[in-house]
XYZ file of C-alpha atoms in Angstrom:
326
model
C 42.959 -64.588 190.311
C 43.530 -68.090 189.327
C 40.049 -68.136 187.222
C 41.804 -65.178 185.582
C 44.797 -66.892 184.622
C 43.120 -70.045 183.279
C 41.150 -68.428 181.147
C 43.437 -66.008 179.904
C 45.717 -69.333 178.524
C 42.760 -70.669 176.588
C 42.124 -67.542 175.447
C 45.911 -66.887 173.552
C 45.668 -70.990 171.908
C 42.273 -69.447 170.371
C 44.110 -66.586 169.389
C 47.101 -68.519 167.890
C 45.057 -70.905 166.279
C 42.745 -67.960 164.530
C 46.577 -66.454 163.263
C 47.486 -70.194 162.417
C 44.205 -70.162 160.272
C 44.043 -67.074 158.993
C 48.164 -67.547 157.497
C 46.519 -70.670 156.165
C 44.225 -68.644 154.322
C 45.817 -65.889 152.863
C 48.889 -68.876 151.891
C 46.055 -70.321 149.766
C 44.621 -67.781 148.154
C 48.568 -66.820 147.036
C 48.700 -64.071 149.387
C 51.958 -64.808 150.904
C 55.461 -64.057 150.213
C 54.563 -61.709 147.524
C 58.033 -60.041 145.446
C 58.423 -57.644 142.505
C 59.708 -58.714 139.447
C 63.342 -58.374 139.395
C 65.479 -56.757 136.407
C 69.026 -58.756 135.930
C 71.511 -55.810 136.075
C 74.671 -58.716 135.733
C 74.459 -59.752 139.209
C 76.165 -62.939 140.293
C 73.669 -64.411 142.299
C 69.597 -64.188 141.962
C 67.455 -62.746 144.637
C 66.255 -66.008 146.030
C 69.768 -66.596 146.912
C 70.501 -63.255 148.624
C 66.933 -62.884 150.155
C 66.669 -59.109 149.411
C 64.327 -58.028 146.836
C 65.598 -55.743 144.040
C 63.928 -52.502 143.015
C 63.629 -51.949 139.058
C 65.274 -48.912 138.160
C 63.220 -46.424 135.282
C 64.545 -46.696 131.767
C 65.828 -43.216 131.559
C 68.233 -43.859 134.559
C 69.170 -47.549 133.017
C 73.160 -47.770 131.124
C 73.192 -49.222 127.728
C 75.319 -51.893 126.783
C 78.231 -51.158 124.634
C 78.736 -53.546 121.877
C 82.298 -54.560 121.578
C 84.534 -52.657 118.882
C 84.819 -54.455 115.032
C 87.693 -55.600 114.015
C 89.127 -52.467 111.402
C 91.156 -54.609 109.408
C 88.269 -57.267 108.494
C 86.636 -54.048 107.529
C 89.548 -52.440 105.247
C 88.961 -55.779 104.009
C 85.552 -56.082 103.148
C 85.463 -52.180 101.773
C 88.398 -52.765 99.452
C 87.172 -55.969 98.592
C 83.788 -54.466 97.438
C 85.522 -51.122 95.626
C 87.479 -54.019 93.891
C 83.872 -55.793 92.961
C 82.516 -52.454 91.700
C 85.475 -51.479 89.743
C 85.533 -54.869 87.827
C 81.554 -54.496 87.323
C 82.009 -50.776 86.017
C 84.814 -52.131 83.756
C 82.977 -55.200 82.206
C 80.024 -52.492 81.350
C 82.288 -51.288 78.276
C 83.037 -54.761 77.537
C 79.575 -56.156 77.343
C 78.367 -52.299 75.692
C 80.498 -53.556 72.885
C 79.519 -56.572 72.457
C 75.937 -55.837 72.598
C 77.090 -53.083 70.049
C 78.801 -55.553 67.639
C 75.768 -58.083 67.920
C 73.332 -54.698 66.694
C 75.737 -54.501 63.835
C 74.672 -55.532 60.210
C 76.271 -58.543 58.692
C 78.760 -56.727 56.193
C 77.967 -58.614 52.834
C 79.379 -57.259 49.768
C 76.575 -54.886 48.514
C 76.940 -53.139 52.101
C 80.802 -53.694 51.738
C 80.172 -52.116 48.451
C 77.903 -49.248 49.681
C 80.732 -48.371 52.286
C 83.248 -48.072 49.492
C 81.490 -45.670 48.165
C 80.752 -43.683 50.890
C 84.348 -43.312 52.614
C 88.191 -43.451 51.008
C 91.315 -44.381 52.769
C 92.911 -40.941 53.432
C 94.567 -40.622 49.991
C 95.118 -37.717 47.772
C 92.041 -36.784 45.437
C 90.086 -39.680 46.976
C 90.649 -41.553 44.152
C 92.537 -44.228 45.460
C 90.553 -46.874 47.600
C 91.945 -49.503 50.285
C 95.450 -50.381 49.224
C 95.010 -54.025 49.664
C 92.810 -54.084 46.430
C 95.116 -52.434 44.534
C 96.597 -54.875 41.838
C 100.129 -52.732 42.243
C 100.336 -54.080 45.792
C 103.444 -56.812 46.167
C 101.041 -59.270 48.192
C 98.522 -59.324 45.085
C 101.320 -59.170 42.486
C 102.636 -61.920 40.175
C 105.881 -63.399 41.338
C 107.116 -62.294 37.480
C 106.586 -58.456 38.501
C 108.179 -58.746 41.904
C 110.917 -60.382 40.107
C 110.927 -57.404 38.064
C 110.824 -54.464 40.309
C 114.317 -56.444 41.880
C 115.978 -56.111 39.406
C 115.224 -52.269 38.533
C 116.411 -51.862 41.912
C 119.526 -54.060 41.534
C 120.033 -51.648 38.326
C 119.287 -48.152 40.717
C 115.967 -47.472 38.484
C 114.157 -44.587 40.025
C 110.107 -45.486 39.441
C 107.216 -45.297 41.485
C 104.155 -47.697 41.983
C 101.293 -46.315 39.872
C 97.219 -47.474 40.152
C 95.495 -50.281 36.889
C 95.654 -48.467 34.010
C 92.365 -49.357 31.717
C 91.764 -46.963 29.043
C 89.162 -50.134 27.222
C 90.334 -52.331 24.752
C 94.112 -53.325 24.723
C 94.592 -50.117 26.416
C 95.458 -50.821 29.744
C 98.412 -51.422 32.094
C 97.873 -53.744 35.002
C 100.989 -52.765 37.577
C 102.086 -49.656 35.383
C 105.336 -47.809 36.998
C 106.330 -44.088 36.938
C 109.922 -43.786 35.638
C 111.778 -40.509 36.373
C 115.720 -42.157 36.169
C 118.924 -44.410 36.482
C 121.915 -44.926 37.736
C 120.490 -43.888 41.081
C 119.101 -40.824 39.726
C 122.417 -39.834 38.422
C 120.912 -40.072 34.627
C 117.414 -38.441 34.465
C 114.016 -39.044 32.571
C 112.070 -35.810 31.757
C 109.401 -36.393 31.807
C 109.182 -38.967 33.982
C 107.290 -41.916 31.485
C 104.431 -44.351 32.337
C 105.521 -48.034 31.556
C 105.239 -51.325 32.425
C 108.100 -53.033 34.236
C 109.334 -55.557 31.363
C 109.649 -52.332 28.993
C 111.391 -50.594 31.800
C 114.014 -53.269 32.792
C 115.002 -53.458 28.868
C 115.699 -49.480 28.201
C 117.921 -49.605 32.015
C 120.065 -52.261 30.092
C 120.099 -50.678 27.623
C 121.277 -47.496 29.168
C 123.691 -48.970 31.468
C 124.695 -50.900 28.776
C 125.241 -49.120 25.153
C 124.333 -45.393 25.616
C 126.718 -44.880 28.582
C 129.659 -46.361 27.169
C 128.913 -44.716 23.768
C 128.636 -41.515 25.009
C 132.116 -42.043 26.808
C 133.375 -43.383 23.967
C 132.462 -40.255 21.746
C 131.925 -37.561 23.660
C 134.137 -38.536 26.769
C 130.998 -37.923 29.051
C 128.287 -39.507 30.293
C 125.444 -38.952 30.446
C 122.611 -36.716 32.386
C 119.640 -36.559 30.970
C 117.360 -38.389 28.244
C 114.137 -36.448 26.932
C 111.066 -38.960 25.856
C 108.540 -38.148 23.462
C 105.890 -40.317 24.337
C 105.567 -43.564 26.657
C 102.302 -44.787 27.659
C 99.238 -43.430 25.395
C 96.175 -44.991 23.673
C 96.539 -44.540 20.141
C 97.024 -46.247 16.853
C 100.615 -46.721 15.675
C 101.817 -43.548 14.566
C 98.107 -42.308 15.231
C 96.790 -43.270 11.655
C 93.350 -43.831 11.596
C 92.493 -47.493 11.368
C 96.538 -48.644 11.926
C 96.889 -51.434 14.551
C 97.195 -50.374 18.380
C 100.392 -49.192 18.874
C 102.736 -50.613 21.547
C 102.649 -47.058 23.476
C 99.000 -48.293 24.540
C 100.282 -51.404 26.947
C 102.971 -48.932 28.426
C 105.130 -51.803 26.312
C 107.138 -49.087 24.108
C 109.534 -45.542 24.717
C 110.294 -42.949 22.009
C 113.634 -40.942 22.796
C 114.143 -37.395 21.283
C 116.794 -35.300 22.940
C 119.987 -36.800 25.217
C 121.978 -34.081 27.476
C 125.584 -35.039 28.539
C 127.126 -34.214 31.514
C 129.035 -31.742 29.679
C 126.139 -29.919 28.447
C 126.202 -31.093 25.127
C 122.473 -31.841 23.296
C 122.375 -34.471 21.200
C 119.159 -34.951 19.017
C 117.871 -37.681 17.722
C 117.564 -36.791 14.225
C 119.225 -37.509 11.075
C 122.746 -35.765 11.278
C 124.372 -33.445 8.861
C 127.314 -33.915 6.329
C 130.476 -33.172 8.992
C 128.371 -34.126 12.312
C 130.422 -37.379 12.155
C 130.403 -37.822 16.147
C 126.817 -37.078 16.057
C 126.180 -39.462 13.445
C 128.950 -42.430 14.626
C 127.033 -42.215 17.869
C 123.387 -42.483 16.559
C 124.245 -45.440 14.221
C 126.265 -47.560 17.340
C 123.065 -47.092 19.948
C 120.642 -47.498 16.868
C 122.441 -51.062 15.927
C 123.276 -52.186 18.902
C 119.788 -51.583 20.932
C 118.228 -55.004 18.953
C 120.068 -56.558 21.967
C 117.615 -55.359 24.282
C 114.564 -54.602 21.952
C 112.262 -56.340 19.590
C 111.459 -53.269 17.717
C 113.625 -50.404 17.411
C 112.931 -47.570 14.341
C 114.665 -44.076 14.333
C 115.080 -40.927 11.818
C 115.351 -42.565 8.228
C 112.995 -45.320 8.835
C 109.703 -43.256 7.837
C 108.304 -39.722 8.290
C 106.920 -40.640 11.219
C 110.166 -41.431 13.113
C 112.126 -38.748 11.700
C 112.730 -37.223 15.021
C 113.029 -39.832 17.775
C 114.319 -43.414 18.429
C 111.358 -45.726 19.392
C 111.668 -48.562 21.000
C 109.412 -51.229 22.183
C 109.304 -55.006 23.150
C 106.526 -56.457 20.557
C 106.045 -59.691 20.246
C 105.732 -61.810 17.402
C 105.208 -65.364 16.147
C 108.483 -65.840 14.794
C 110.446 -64.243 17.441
C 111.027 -61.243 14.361
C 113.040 -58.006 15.743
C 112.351 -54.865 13.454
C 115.578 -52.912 13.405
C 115.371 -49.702 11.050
């Protein structure tokens, strides 16, 4: 009994020391304390610290993280903000289309300046008429002397109109040439209207304002409404005689008068009066006189065969300062 004791102690030290060893063992070889990998699910403490081990959930049973809302307003921001970067780059495109267009265009020199001329007019009637700025009638390429001109046949209420260069070759030519068609504000008539320059037409107003309207008055005790011309502007020879000097009528610088109509009806023509057609005559002889005070040249029935039918009138000049009254 006591044999089986003793060796029964001996017997469990073996035992513990072959566990002892064997623990030994397996710690070396990195047998003990083995763990699964852990997945961090937002837990405060780690596993070491709690001394439970943690079992990995699958991925189909695993909660996604939310990421936290954006701010909407930095958004508005950023979308208006690019619309607004768009819009300006869509608007420049015309910008730089035309000034890529303007660089492809051809340096306009005169000959193409010229070309286009000829290809295109400025909207007016017939066509015939080209930009307005080039026209020699316009005020802002005008000589001061025929602005100074066209005041005064407006202080005097001469009805005229702006006409295009006249140049018929030679002396035949008007450079600011007017259409005349009255006076007095239209109250006195021209028929038809005549085609003169403005020096020519600022003499025969003066004239009419001044000696036929008071003669009239004086003689007929009416004024008066309408004066018929024969011929103003024209390119011909004086009295159209082959070989005769230019005639005045050719610079728009003379006026022949044939008829005058009075208020009252009354016809007066300019043509050498009979025996008893003393107010006729009286009134023919004053305005015949008296128009040397506003023209160099002035010839009427009497004078020739020529001017047996009209007054003409012009503003020739000569060397001595001569007026031909006749």
């Amino acid at each position: 009994m006591s044999f089986a004791l003793s060796s029964a102690v001996p017997l469990r030290r073996l035992t513990t020391v072959f566990i002892l060893c064997t623990a030994t063992a397996l710690s070396a070889c990195g047998m003990g304390d083995v763990r699964r990998p852990q997945a961090n699910v937002g837990h405060s403490s780690s596993p070491a610290e709690s001394g439970d081990y943690i079992a990995v959930a699958p991925a189909a049973d695993m909660t996604p993280v939310t990421p936290p809302a954006p701010d909407n307003s930095l958004a508005d921001n950023s979308l208006a903000g690019e619309e607004n970067r768009i819009a300006n780059n869509e608007a420049d495109q015309p910008v730089a289309q035309a000034q890529n267009l303007a660089a492809a265009q051809p340096v306009m020199t005169e000959e193409n300046h010229a070309l286009a001329s000829r290809e295109q007019n400025y909207g007016y009637a017939g066509g015939g008429l080209r930009d307005p700025m080039a026209r020699s009638e316009s005020r802002y390429t005008m000589p001061a002397g025929e602005i100074a001109c066209r005041t005064q046949l407006k202080q005097l209420g001469v009805v005229f109109q702006e006409r295009a260069p006249i140049n018929d070759g030679g002396v035949c030519r008007i450079d600011n040439p007017l259409t005349v068609s009255g006076f007095a504000s239209g109250q006195i008539r021209l028929k038809p209207s005549a085609t003169l320059n403005c020096q020519m037409t600022l003499a025969f107003a003066r004239w009419v304002k001044g000696d036929l309207q008071p003669s009239t008055r004086l003689r007929y005790l009416s004024g008066v409404n309408t004066i018929h011309q024969a011929s103003s502007y024209s390119c011909r020879t004086m009295s159209n005689r082959p070989g005769a000097n230019m005639s005045e009528h050719s610079k728009g610088n003379a006026l022949d008068i044939a008829k005058i109509t009075l208020n009252n009806g009354t016809d007066i023509k300019v043509q050498k009066p009979g025996f008893f057609a003393f107010r006729q005559r009286g009134l023919l002889n004053n305005v015949r006189s008296d128009a040397c005070d506003y023209f160099t040249t002035v010839l009427g029935p009497g004078y020739d065969i020529f001017h047996r039918d009209h007054f003409h009138f012009d503003l020739m000049q000569r060397r001595n300062g001569h007026r031909a009254c006749r």
